[in-house]
Each structure stands twice: as structure tokens, then as C-alpha cells.
Short mmCIF file of C-alpha atoms in Angstrom, two decimals:
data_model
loop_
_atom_site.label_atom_id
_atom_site.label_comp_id
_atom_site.label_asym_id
_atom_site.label_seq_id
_atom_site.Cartn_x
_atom_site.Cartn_y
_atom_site.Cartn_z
CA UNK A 26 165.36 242.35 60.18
CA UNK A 27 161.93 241.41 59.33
CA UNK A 28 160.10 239.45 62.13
CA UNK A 29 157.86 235.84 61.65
CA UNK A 30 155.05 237.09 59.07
CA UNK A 31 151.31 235.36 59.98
CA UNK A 32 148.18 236.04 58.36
CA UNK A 33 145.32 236.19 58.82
CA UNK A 34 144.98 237.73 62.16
CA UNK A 35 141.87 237.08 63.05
CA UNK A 36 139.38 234.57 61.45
CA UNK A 37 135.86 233.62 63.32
CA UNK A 38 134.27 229.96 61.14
CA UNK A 39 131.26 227.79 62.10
CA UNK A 40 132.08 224.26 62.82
CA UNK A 41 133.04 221.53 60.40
CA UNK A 42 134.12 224.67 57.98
CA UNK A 43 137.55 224.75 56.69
CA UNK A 44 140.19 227.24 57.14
CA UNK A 45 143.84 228.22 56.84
CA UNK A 46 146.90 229.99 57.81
CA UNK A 47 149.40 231.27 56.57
CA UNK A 48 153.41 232.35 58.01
CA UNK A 49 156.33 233.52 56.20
CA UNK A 50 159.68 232.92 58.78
CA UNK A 51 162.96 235.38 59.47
CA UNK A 52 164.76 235.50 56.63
CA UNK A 53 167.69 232.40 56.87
CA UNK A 54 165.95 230.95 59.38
CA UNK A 55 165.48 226.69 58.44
CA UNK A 56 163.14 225.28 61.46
CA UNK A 57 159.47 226.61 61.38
CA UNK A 58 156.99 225.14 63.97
CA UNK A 59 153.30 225.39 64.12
CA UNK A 60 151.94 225.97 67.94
CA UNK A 61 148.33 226.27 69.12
CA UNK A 62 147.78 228.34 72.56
CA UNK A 63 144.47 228.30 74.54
CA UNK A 64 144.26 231.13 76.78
CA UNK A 65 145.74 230.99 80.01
CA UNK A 66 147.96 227.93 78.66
CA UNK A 67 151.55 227.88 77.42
CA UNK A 68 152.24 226.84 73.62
CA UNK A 69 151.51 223.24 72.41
CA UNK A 70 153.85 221.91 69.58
CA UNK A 71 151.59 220.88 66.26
CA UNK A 72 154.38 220.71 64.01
CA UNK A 73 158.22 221.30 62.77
CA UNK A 74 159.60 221.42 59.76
CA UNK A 75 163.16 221.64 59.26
CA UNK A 76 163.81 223.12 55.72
CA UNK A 77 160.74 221.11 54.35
CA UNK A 78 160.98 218.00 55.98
CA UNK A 79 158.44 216.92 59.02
CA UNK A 80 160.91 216.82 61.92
CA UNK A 81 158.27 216.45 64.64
CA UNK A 82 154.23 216.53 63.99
CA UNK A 83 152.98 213.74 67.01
CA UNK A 84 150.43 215.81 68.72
CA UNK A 85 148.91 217.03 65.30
CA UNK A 86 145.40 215.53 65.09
CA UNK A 87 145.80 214.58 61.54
CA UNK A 88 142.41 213.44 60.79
CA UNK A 89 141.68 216.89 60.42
CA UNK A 90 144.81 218.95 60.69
CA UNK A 91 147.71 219.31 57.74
CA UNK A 92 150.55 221.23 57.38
CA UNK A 93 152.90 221.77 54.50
CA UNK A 94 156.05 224.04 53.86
CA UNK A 95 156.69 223.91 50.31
CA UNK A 96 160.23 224.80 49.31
CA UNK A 97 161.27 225.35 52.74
CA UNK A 98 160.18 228.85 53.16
CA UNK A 99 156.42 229.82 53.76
CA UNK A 100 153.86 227.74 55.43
CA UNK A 101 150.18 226.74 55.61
CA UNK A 102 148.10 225.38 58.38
CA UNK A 103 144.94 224.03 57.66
CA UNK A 104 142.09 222.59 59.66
CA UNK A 105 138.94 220.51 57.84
CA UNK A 106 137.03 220.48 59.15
CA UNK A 107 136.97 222.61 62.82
CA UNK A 108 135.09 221.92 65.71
CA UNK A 109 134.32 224.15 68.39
CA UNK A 110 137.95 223.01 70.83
CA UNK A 111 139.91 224.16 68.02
CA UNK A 112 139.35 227.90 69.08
CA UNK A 113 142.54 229.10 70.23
CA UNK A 114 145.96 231.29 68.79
CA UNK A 115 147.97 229.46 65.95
CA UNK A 116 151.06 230.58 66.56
CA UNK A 117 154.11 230.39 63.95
CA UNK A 118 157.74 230.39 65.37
CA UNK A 119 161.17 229.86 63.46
CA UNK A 120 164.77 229.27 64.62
CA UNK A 121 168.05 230.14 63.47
CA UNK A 122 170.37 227.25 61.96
CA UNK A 123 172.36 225.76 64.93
CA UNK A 124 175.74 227.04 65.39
CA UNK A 125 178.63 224.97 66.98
CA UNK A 126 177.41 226.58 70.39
CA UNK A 127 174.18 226.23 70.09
CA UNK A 128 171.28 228.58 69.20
CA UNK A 129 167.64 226.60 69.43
CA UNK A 130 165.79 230.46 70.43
CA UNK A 131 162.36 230.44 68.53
CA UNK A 132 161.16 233.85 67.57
CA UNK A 133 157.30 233.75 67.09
CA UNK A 134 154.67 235.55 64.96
CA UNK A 135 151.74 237.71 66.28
CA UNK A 136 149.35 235.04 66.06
CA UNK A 137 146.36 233.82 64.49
CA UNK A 138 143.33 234.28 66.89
CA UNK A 139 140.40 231.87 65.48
CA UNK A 140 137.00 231.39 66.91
CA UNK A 141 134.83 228.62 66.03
CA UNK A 142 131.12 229.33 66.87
CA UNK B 16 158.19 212.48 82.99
CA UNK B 17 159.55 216.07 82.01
CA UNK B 18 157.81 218.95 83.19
CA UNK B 19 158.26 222.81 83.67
CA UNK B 20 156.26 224.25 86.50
CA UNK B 21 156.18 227.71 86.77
CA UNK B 22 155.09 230.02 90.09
CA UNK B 23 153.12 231.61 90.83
CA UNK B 24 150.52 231.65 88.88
CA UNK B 25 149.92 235.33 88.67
CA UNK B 26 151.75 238.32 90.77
CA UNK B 27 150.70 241.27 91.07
CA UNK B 28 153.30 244.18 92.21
CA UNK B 29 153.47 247.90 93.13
CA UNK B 30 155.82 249.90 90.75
CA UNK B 31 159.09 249.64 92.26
CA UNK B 32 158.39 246.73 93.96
CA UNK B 33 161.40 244.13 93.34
CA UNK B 34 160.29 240.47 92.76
CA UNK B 35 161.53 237.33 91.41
CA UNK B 36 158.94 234.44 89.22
CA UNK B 37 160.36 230.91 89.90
CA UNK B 38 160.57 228.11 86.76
CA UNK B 39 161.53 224.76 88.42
CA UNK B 40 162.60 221.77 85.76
CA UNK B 41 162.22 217.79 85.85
CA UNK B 42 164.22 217.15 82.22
CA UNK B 43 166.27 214.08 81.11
CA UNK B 44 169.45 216.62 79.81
CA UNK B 45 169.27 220.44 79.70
CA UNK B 46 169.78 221.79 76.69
CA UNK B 47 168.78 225.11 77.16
CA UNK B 48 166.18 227.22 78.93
CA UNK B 49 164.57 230.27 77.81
CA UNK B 50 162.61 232.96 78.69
CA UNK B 51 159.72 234.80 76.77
CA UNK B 52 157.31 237.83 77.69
CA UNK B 53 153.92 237.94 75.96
CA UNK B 54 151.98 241.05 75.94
CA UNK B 55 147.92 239.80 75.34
CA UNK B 56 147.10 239.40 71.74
CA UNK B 57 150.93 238.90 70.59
CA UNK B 58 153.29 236.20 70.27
CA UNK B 59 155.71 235.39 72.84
CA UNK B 60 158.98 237.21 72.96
CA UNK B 61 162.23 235.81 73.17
CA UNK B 62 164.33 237.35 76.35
CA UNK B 63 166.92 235.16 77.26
CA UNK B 64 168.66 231.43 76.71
CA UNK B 65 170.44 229.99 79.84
CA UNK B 66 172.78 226.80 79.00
CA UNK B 67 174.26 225.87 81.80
CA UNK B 68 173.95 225.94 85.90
CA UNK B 69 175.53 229.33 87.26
CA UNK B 70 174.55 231.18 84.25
CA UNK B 71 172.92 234.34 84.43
CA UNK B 72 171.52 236.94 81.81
CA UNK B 73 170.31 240.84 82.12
CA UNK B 74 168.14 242.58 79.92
CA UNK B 75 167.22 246.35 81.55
CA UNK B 76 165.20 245.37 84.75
CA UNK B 77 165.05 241.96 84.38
CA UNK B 78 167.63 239.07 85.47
CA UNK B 79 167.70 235.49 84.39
CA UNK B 80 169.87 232.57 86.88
CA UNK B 81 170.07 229.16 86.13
CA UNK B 82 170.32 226.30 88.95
CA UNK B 83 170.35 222.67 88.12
CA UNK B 84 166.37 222.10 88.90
CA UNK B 85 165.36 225.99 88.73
CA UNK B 86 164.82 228.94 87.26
CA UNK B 87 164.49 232.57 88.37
CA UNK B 88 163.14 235.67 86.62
CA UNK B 89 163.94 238.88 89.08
CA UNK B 90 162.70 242.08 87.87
CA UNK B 91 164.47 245.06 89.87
CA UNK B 92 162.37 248.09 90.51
CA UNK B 93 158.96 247.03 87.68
CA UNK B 94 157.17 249.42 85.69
CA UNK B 95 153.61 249.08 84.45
CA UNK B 96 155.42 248.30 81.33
CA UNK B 97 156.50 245.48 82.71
CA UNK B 98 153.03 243.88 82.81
CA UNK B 99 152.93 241.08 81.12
CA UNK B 100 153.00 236.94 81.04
CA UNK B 101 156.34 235.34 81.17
CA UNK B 102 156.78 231.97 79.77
CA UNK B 103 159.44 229.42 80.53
CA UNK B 104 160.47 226.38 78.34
CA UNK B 105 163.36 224.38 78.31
CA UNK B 106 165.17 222.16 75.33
CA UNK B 107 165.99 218.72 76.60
CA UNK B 108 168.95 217.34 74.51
CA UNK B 109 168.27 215.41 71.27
CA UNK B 110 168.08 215.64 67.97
CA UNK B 111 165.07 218.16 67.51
CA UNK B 112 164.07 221.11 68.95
CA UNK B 113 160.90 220.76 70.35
CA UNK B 114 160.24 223.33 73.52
CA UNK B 115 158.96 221.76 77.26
CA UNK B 116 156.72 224.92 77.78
CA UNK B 117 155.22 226.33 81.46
CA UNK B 118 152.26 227.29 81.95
CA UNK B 119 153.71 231.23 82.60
CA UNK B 120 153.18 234.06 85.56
CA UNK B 121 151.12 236.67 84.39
CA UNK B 122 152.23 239.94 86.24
CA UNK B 123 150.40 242.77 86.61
CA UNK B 124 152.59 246.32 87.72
CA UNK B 125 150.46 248.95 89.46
CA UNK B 126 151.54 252.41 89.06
#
């Protein structure tokens, strides 16, 4: 089974550029989340999407942070325009559909390391 | 307020040298907890999901038990391999799915 697909791996922008990101989930897999990691921190929830729909997206700055997941598959992250704190690891992540017992695991993607000098 | 607190912050072991990392839990109904490893420069890897108190998983050297505040990670007899950070996050119950996430060990196995 192919894993949580993210592109670009790297990416290194000046401040107030723009930039995206891109993740393709596990096959069958309806919840995708959006996570930003600073080093030595764990993973900060930006965004989920169940199917299509915004289930959760309160700590995304929106004034310059959007997210979409157009027919419930792939999804973009974009920033416009970055400043220098937003250098971290985007991190995409899907889950399974729940099951009668149960199954919220979240299998993640390599990563998106970007550096804003 | 619900919090995961994980300890300590970094260990570092000799190869064969049995520990355990702790993951203590202040959450308004336990869902879940779960377990990743992440190697630097990768995503986080699932291990295991504990659901209830008295539960416990093992994968190769590594142990997962479940107490009604706590955690613990044991690894039996490390290997280098083993370096790595492991995360802890729990699911509180509710409608979504959104992850409580600690702060992880990093451990570092000396051969």
C-alpha cells in the first residue's frame, strides 16, 4: 500500500513570497490533516478535512494561510505571503474511516521542510 | 486544560541497556493514545494505539502499557537502530479527531 504522498520536499522562499504544498493521502483513507512542526516540538494541527469538508482549521492563521481539498482526495497548502516564523516541516497525515471499534491512527507523509530567509 | 507531558526530554542509552520513556495525560475522556517514532527529516511513524487502562501492545523491542493518567514506552535490550524521537498524543473523545501531541523523548542508542 502506497504511503501519504507530499511534495515538494524541500522549498527555501524570501519573506512575503508565496508558496505551496502539495499531499496525495493512502488510498481509502477520508480525513487528511495539515500539521506544521518546528524542530524540537511535537506536531501542531493547521487543518482537517474530512472528505472535503473543513472539520477543524482554528489554529490556521488565515490571513495568510489556506487550504483546500478538492474532491476529497489531494490537497494544497498555501502560505501568502510567509514571514520568517513560518520556517518549519508541513507535515500531511490521513486516517482510515472509523470502524465500529474505533481506528483514529494518522499515518503521515515525509514532510515538507521550508525555510524562509 | 488537556495536556500530554512527555519525559524525559532526551535519553541517551548503551546498546542493551533496557529503559522505559514515560507519557503522563490530563484529558477530559480518553479516546485513544498512540505512539509514533520519527527518524530526523521524516514524518512520524505510527507504532501503537492503546484504548483503554490495562492495555498493552508489542512491536519487536518495544512495549506500550496504558494506566489511567500514564503512559510507558519500554524498549528491551535497544539497538542503535532504535535511535530516534518518540512522540505521544492522545484522542480525547468527540466528534473529530484532532491529536493532543507531546513534546517527544529523543533517544540516542550507543553501540
Amino acid at each position: 500500500e502506497a504511503g501519504v504522498a507530499q511534495s515538494p520536499r524541500y522549498k527555501i522562499i524570501e519573506k512575503r513570497q508565496s508558496v505551496a504544498f502539495w499531499c496525495n493521502p493512502i488510498s481509502g483513507h477520508a480525513t487528511l490533516y495539515w500539521y506544521q512542526q518546528i524542530l524540537g516540538q511535537g506536531p501542531k494541527l493547521l487543518i482537517q478535512f474530512q472528505n472535503n469538508g473543513v472539520v477543524d482549521d482554528s489554529q490556521l492563521p488565515k490571513d495568510r494561510f489556506s487550504a483546500e481539498r478538492l474532491k476529497g482526495v489531494d490537497s494544497t497548502l498555501k502560505i501568502q505571503p510567509a514571514k520568517l516564523e513560518d520556517s518549519a516541516v508541513y507535515l500531511c497525515a490521513s486516517s482510515p474511516p472509523s470502524t465500529s471499534g474505533g481506528s483514529y491512527e494518522q499515518y503521515f507523509g515525509p514532510g515538507t521542510r521550508l525555510t524562509v530567509t | 486544560e488537556d495536556q500530554v507531558t512527555q519525559s524525559p526530554e532526551a535519553l541517551r542509552l548503551q546498546e542493551g541497556e533496557s529503559s522505559s520513556l514515560n507519557c503522563s495525560y490530563t484529558v477530559s475522556g480518553l479516546r485513544g493514545l498512540f505512539w509514533y517514532r520519527q527518524d530526523p527529516g521524516k514524518g512520524p511513524e505510527f507504532l501503537f494505539t492503546l484504548y483503554s487502562a490495562g492495555e498493552e501492545k508489542e512491536k519487536e523491542r518495544l512495549k506500550a502499557t496504558l494506566t489511567k493518567k500514564e503512559s510507558f514506552l519500554h524498549i528491551t535490550a535497544p539497538k542503535p537502530e532504535d535511535s530516534a524521537t518518540y512522540l505521544c498524543a492522545v484522542l480525547r473523545a468527540g466528534n473529530n479527531r484532532k491529536l493532543i501531541w507531546g513534546l517527544g523523548t529523543s533517544l540516542a542508542v550507543n553501540p
